[in-house]
Coordinates of C-alpha atoms in Angstrom, one line a residue:
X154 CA -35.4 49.3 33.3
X155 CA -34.2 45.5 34.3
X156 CA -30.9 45.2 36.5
X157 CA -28.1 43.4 34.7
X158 CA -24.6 42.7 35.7
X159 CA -22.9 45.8 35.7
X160 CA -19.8 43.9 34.3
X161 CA -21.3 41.3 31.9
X162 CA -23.3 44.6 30.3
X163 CA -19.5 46.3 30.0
X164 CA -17.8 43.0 28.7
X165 CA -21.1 43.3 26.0
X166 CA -20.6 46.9 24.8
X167 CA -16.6 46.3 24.3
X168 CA -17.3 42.6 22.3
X169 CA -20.2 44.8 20.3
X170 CA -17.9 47.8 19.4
X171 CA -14.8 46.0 19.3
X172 CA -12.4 42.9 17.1
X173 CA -13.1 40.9 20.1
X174 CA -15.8 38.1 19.9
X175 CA -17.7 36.3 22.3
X176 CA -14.4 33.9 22.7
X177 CA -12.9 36.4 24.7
X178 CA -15.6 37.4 27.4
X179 CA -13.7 35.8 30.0
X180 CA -10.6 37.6 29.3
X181 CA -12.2 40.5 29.2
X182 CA -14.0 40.0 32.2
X183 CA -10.7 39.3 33.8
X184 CA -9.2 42.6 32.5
X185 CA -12.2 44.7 33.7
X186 CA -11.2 42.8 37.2
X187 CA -7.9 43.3 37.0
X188 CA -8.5 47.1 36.8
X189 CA -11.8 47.5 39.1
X190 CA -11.7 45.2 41.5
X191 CA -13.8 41.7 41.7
X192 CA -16.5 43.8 44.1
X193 CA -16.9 44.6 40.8
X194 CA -18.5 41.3 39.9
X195 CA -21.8 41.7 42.0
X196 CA -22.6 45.0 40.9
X197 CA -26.2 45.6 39.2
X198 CA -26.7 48.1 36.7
X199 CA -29.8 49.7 34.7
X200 CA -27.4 51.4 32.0
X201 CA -26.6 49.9 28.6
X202 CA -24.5 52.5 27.2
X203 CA -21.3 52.1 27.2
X204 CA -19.7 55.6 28.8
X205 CA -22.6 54.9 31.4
X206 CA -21.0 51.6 32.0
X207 CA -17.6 52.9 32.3
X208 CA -18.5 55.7 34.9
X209 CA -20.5 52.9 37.0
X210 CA -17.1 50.8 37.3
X211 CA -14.9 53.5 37.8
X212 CA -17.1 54.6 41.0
X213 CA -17.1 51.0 42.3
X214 CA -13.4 50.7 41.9
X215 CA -13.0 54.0 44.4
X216 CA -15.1 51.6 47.0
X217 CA -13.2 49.4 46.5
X218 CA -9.8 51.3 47.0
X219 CA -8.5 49.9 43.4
X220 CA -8.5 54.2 42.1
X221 CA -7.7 57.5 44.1
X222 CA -11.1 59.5 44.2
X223 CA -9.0 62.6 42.4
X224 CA -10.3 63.7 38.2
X225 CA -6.7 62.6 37.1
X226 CA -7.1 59.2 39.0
X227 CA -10.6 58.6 37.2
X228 CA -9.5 59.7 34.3
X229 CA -6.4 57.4 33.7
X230 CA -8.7 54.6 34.6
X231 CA -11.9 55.6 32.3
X232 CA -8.9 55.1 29.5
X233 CA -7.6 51.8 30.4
X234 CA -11.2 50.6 30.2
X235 CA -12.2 52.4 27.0
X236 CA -9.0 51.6 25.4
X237 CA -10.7 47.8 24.9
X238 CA -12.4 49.0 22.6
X239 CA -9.3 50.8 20.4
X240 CA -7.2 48.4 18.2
X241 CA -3.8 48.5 18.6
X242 CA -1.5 51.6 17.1
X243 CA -0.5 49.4 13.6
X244 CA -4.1 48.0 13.3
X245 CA -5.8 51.4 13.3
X246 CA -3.1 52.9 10.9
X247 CA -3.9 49.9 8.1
X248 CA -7.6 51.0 8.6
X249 CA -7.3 54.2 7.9
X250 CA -4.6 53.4 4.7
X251 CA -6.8 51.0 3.4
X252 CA -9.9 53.0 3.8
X253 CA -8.3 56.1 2.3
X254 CA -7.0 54.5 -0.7
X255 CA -10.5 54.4 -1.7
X256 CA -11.9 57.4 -0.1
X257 CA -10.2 59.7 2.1
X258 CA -13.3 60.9 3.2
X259 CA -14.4 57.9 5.0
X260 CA -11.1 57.0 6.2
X261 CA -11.6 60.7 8.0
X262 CA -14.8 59.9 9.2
X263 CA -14.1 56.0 10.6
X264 CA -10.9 57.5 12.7
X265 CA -13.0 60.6 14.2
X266 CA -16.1 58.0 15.4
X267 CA -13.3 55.6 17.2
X268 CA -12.1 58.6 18.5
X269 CA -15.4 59.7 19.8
X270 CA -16.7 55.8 20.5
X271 CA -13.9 55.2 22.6
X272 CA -14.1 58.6 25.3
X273 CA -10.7 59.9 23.8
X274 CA -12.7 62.9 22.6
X275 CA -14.6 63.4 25.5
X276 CA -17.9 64.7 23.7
X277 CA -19.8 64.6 26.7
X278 CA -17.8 67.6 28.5
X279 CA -17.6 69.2 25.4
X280 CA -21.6 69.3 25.4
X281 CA -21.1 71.3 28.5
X282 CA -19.2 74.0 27.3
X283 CA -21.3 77.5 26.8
X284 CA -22.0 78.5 23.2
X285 CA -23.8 81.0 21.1
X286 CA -23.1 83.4 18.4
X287 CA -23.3 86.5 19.0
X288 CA -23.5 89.7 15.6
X289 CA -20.8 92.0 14.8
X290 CA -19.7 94.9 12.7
X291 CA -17.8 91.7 11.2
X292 CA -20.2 89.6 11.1
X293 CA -21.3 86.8 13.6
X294 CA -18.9 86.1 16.3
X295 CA -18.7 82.6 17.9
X296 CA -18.1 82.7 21.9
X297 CA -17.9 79.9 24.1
X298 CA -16.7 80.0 27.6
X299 CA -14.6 76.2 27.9
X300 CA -16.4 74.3 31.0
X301 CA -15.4 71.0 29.0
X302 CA -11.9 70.3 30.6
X303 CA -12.0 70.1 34.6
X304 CA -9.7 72.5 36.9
X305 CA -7.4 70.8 38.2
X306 CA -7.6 69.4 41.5
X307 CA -5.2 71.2 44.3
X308 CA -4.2 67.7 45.5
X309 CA -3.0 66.9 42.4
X310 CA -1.2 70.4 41.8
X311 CA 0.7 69.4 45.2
X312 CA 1.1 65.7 44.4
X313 CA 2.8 66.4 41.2
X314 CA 5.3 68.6 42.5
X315 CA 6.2 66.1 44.8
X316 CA 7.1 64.1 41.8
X317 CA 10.1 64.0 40.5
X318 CA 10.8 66.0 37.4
X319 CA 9.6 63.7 34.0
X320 CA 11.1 63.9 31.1
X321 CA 8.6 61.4 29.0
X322 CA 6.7 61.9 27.3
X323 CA 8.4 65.7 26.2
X324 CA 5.6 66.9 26.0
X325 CA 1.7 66.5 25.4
X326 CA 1.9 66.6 21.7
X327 CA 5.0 63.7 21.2
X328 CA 3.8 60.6 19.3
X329 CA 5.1 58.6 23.0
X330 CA 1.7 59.9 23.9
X331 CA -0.1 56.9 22.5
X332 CA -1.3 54.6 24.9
X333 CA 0.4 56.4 27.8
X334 CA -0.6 55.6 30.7
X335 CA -0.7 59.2 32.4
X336 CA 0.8 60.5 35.8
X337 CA -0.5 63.4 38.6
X338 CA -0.7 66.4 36.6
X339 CA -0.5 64.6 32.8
X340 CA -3.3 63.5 31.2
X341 CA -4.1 59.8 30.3
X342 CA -3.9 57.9 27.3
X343 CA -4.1 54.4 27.1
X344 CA -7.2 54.9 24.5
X345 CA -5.1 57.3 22.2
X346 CA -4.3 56.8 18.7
X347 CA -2.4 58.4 15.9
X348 CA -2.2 58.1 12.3
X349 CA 1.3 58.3 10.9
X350 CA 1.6 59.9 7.7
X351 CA 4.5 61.9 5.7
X352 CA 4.2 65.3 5.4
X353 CA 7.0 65.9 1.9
X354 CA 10.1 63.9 3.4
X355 CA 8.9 63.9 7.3
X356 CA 7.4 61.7 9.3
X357 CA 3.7 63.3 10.7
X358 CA 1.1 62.4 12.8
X359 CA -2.9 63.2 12.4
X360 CA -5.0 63.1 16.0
X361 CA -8.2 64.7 17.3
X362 CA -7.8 66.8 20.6
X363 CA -9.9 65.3 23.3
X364 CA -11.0 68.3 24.3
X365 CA -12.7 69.8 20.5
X366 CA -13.0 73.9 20.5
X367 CA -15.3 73.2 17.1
X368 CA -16.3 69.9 14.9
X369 CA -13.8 67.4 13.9
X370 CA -10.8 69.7 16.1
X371 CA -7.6 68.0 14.9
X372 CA -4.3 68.4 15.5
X373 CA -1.3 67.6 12.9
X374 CA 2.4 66.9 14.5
X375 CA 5.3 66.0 13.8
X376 CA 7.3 63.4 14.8
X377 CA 9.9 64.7 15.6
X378 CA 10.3 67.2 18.9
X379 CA 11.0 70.3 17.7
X380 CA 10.3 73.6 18.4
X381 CA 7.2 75.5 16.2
X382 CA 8.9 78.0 13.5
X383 CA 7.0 79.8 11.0
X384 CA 8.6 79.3 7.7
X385 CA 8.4 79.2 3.6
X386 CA 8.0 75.2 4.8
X387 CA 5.0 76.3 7.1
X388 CA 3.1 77.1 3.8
X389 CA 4.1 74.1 2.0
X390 CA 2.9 71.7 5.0
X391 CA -0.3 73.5 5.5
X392 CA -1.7 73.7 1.4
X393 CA -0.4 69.6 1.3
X394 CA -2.8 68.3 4.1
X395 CA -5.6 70.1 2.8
X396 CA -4.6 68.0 -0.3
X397 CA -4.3 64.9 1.9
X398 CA -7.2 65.7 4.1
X399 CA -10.3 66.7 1.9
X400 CA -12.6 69.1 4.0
X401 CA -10.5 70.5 6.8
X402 CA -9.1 73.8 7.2
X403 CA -5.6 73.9 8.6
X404 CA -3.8 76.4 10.3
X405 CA -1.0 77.2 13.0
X406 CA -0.5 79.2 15.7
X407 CA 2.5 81.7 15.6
X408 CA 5.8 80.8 16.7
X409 CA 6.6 83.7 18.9
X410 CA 5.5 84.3 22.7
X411 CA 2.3 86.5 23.7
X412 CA 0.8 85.9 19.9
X413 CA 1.6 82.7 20.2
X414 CA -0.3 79.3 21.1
X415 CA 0.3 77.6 24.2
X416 CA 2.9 74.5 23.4
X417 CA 5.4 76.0 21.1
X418 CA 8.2 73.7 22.1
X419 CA 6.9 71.0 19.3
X420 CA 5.8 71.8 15.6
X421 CA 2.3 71.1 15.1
X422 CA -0.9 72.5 13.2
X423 CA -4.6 72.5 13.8
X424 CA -7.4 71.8 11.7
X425 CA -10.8 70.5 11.3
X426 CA -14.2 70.7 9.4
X427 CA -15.5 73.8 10.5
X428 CA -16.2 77.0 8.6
X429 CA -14.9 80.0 10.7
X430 CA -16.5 83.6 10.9
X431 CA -13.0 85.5 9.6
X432 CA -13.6 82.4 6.3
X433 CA -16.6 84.0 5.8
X434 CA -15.5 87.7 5.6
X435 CA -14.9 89.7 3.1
X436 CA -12.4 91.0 1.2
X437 CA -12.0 95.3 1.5
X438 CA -9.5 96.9 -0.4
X439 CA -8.4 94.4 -3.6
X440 CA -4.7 93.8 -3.7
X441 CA -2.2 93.0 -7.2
X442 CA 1.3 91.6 -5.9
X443 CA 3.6 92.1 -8.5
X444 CA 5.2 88.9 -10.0
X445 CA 2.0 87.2 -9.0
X446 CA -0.6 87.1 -11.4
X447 CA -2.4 84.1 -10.3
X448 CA -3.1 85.2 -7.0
X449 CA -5.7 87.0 -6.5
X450 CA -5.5 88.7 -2.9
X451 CA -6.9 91.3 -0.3
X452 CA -6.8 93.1 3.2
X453 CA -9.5 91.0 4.9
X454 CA -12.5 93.7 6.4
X455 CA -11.4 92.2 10.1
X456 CA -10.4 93.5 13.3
X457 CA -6.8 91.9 13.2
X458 CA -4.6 92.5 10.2
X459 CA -5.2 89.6 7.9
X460 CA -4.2 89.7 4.0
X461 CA -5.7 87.0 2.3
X462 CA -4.2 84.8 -0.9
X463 CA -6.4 82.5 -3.4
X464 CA -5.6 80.3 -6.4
X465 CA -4.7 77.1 -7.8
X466 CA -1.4 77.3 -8.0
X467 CA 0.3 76.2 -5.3
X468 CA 4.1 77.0 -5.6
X469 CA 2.8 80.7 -6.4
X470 CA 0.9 80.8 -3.3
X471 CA 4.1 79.6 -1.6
X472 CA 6.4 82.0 -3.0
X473 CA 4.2 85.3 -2.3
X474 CA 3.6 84.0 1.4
X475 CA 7.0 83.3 1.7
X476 CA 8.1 87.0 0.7
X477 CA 4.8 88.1 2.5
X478 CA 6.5 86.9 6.0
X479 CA 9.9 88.0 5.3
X480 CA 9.1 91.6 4.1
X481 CA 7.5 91.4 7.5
X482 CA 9.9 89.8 9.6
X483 CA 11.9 92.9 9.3
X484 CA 9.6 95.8 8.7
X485 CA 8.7 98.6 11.2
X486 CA 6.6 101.7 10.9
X487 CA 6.9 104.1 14.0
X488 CA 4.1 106.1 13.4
X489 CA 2.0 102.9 14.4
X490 CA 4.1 101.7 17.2
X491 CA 4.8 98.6 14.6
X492 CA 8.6 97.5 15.2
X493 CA 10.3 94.8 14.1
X494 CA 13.3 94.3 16.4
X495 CA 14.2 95.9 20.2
X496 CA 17.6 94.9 20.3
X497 CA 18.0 91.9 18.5
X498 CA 14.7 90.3 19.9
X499 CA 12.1 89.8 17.1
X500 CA 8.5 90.6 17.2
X501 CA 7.2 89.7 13.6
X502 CA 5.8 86.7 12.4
X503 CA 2.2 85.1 11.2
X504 CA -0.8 83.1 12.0
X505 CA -1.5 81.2 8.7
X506 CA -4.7 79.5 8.1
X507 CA -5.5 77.8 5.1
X508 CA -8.6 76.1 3.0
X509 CA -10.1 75.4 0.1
X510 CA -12.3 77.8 -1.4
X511 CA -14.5 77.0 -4.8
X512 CA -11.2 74.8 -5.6
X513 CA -8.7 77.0 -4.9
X514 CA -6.4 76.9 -2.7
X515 CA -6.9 79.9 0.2
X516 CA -4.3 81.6 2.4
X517 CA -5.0 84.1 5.4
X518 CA -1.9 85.2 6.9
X519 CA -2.4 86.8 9.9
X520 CA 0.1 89.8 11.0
X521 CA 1.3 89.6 14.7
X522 CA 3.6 91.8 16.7
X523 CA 4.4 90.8 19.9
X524 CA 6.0 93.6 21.4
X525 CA 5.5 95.1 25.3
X526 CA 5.7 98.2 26.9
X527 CA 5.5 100.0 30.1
X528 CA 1.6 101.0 29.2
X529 CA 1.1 97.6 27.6
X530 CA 3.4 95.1 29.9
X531 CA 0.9 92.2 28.8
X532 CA 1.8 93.0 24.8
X533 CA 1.2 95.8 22.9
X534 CA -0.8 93.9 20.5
X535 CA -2.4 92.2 23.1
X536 CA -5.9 92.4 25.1
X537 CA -5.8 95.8 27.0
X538 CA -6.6 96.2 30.6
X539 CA -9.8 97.3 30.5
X540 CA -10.6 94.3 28.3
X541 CA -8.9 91.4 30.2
X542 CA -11.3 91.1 32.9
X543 CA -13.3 89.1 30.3
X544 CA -10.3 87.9 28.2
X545 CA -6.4 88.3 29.1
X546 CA -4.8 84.9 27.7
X547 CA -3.1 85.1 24.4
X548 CA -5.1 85.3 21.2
X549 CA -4.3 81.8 19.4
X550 CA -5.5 80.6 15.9
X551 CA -8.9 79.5 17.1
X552 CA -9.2 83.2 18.6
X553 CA -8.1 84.8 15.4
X554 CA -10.4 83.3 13.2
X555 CA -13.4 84.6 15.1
X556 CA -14.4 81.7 18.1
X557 CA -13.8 83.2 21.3
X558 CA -12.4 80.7 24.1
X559 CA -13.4 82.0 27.5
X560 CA -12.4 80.9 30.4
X561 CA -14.3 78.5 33.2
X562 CA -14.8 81.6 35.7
X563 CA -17.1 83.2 33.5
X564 CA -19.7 81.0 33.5
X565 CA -20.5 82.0 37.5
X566 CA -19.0 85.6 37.3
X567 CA -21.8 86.6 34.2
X568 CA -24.1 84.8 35.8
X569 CA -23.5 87.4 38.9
X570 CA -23.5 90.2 36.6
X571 CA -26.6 89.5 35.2
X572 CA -28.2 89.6 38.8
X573 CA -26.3 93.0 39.3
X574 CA -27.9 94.4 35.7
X575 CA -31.1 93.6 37.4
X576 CA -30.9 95.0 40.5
X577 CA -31.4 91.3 42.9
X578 CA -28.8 90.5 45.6
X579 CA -25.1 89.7 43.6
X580 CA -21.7 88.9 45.0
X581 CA -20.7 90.5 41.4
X582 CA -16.4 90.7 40.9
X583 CA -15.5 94.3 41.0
X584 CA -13.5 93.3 37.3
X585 CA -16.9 93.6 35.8
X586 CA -18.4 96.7 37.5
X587 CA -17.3 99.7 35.0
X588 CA -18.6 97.3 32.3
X589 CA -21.9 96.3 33.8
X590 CA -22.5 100.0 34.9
X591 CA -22.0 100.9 31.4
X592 CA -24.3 98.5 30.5
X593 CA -26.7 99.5 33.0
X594 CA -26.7 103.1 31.1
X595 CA -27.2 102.1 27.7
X596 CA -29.4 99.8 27.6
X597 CA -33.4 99.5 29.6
X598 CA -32.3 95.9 30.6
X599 CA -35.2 93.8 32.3
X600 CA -35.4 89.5 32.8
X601 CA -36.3 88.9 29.4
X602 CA -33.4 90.6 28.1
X603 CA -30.5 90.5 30.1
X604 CA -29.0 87.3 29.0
X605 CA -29.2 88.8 25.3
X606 CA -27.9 92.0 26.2
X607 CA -25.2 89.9 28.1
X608 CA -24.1 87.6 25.4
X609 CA -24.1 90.8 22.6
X610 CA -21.9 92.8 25.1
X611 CA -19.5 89.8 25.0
X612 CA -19.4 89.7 21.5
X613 CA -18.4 93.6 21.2
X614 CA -15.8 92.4 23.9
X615 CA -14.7 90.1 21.9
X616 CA -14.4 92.2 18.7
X617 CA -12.3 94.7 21.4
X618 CA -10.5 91.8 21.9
X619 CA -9.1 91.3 18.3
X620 CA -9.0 95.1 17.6
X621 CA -6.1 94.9 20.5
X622 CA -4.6 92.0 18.8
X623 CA -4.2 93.6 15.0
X624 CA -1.2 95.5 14.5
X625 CA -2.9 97.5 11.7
X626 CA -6.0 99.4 13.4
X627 CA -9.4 99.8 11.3
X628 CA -8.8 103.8 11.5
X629 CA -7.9 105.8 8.2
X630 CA -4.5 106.2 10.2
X631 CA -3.7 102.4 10.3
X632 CA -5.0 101.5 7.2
X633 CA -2.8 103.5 5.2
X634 CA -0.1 101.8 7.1
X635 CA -1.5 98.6 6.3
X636 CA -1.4 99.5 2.4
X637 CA 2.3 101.0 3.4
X638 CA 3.1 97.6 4.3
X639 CA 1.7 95.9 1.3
X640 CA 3.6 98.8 -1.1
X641 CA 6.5 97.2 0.3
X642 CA 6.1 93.7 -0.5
X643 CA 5.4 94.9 -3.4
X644 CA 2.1 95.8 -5.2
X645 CA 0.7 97.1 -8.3

């Protein structure tokens, strides 16, 4: 391919893809210079795409001693350049009001494509995460191990404690996010954007996460810094954006440590367009909820304890997951190690997720106990020991709902088990032996199979994995405490 100026080609992909016109090339020229370096200026390239570009000009700007050679370095860099092509904050948010008041749909669509245009979600890592689905007494399981996001880099571990403490933005989900310019140990984001909308009387914010678990990954925040609390309100917020946000799924993680997410210091939901395996299961022992007689509901055939709620009436839904959470809030049932309080510590809330289903609105609410004990230090509900050398971090929403996210170490440690299944040289972790043995035993394993064998064996893992997390077991024992449960909400 013909050499070019590896600037003039960059200047050309941000005037193409962006409100600036070819008026501005100098400026913009300048403003690449500014941040790279003007070594920059006699650099040749063969690329013409645009995150090609960016890569090439980040590297030349480490020659030139104008960026540190560390990932959080490069990255806050890669965002001051790709934010050229991201209007400003108030520009973006007329878009998208504009847009939507004609369709919501392709208001949706035009903010996820800058999103992706302009590297915030960073869809090439994403391509390199691990994926496949993998079949299931519960039907097919989705596991990915996450290879998308890079480890961070010791020398940036030690430079950031060096820092002094910050206290800006709060945290990674505060609307001062936006167009921040990032720090050691914080990511960066100069090209980040957020729609402002209100959620009832509350001020909200709509953005996608950089790094997507599934397609069109958004998150929902509010504006306000506050701590994640699972409430009659939570309801209310979650069946509004589906109104306000045709085609995603929403859901949040539970507000209580172990079962819940990872940031609970600030109220927030996730969403997306992506249809779930626990969506598509079924429904296995028919529930009436007195007092409700336009819901139609059911225990969920899944390895956690989900009770699921359908119909078009909104304030009804409300209502019976309202009294659905409080009953539970304070229930306990010994005979199931299920317990509500030690001390006055609670262990009882939910993981709701909601959609729309043939034009009702749909409700799963998803049971969780967080209690420990001296067996089960890590949570009673909770991946087990003999489980964790594959999975031990808490089980969030996106984990609940049937996607597996594994962690970076697998990718080389299964890739040493499978040499070990087959008998070659392996520098296999003694985590995985009493599983690969066992695997070894059941199963006439030879090159054409093992990766199969492999990836089912994860997916039975996985199902482990959930079966740990649900606080009513699928035995005859813990379903009938399941149905106890529901006798005391109050059924017919």
């Amino acid at each position: 391919m013909k050499k070019s100026n590896l600037v003039k080609e960059f200047v050309d992909q941000v005037i193409s893809m962006s409100d600036y016109t070819d008026l501005d090339r100098i400026y913009l020229t300048n403003r690449v210079l500014r941040l790279v370096g003007d070594e920059a200026l006699h650099q040749q390239t063969s690329s013409g795409d645009l995150l090609d570009l960016k890569a090439e000009l980040v590297k030349t700007a480490q020659v030139a001693g104008k960026c540190g050679t560390s990932n959080n370095e490069a990255d806050i860099l890669e965002a001051q350049l790709m934010e050229l092509i991201v209007p400003r904050p108030s520009v973006v948010n007329w878009r998208f009001w504009q847009t939507y008041q004609d369709s919501p749909t392709q208001a949706i669509n035009d903010f996820y494509t800058l999103s992706k245009s302009s590297d915030y979600i960073k869809t090439r890592a994403i391509a390199k995460n691990v994926y496949f689905v993998t079949p299931s007494e519960y039907g097919d399981l989705e596991i990915t191990i996450n290879l998308a996001k890079p480890e961070k880099d010791p020398k940036e571990i030690a430079a950031a404690k060096k820092q002094a403490n910050h206290s800006y933005p709060l945290c990674q989900l505060c609307l001062e996010n936006e167009g921040y310019l990032g720090r050691m140990a914080y990511p960066a984001r100069s090209n980040h954007r957020v729609i402002r909308f209100q959620l009832g009387q509350e001020d909200w914010g709509f953005q996608y996460s950089p790094y997507a678990y599934f397609n069109e990954h958004c998150i929902f925040l509010a504006a306000k810094h506050q701590e994640m609390k699972i409430e009659r309100q939570t309801f209310e917020r979650l069946l509004t954006i589906l109104e306000q946000f045709p085609g995603y799924f929403v859901g949040s993680n539970a507000d209580l440590p172990i079962v819940g997410g990872s940031i609970l210091t600030h109220e927030h939901y996730q969403g997306g367009r992506h249809d779930f395996p626990m969506a598509k299961a079924s429904i296995m022992t028919k529930l009436s909820f007195r007092g409700f007689t336009d819901v139609t509901a059911g225990i969920v055939k899944w390895p956690m304890s989900v009770i699921r709620l359908r119909s078009s009436k909104k304030e009804q839904l409300v209502e019976l997951a309202n009294k659905i959470l409080t009953t539970w809030h304070t229930y306990s049932d010994e005979t199931v190690n299920v317990r509500a309080f030690t001390g006055e510590t609670p262990h009882h809330t939910l993981t709701p997720i909601a959609r729309m289903h043939d034009d009702q609105f749909e409700l799963d609410l998803v049971l969780r106990d967080n209690q420990t004990s001296k067996q089960y230090p890590d949570g009673i509900f909770h991946p087990h020991p003999d489980v964790q050398h594959i999975k031990k971090e808490n089980i969030g929403l996106i984990e609940v709902m049937g996607l597996a996210i594994l962690p970076p170490r697998l990718q080389d440690e299964l890739h040493e088990v499978e040499k070990y299944l087959l008998d070659k040289p392996n520098k296999i972790k003694s985590i995985h032996l009493a599983w690969a043995n066992e695997l070894k035993t059941d199963f006439e394993i030879n090159p054409k199979n093992v990766t199969q064998i492999l990836q089912t064996a994860l997916g039975q893992v996985f199902v482990r994995v959930l079966a740990d997390a649900g606080v009513f077991k699928q035995t005859p024992q813990g379903q009938a405490a399941f149905l106890r449960f529901v006798q005391t909400v109050g059924i017919e």
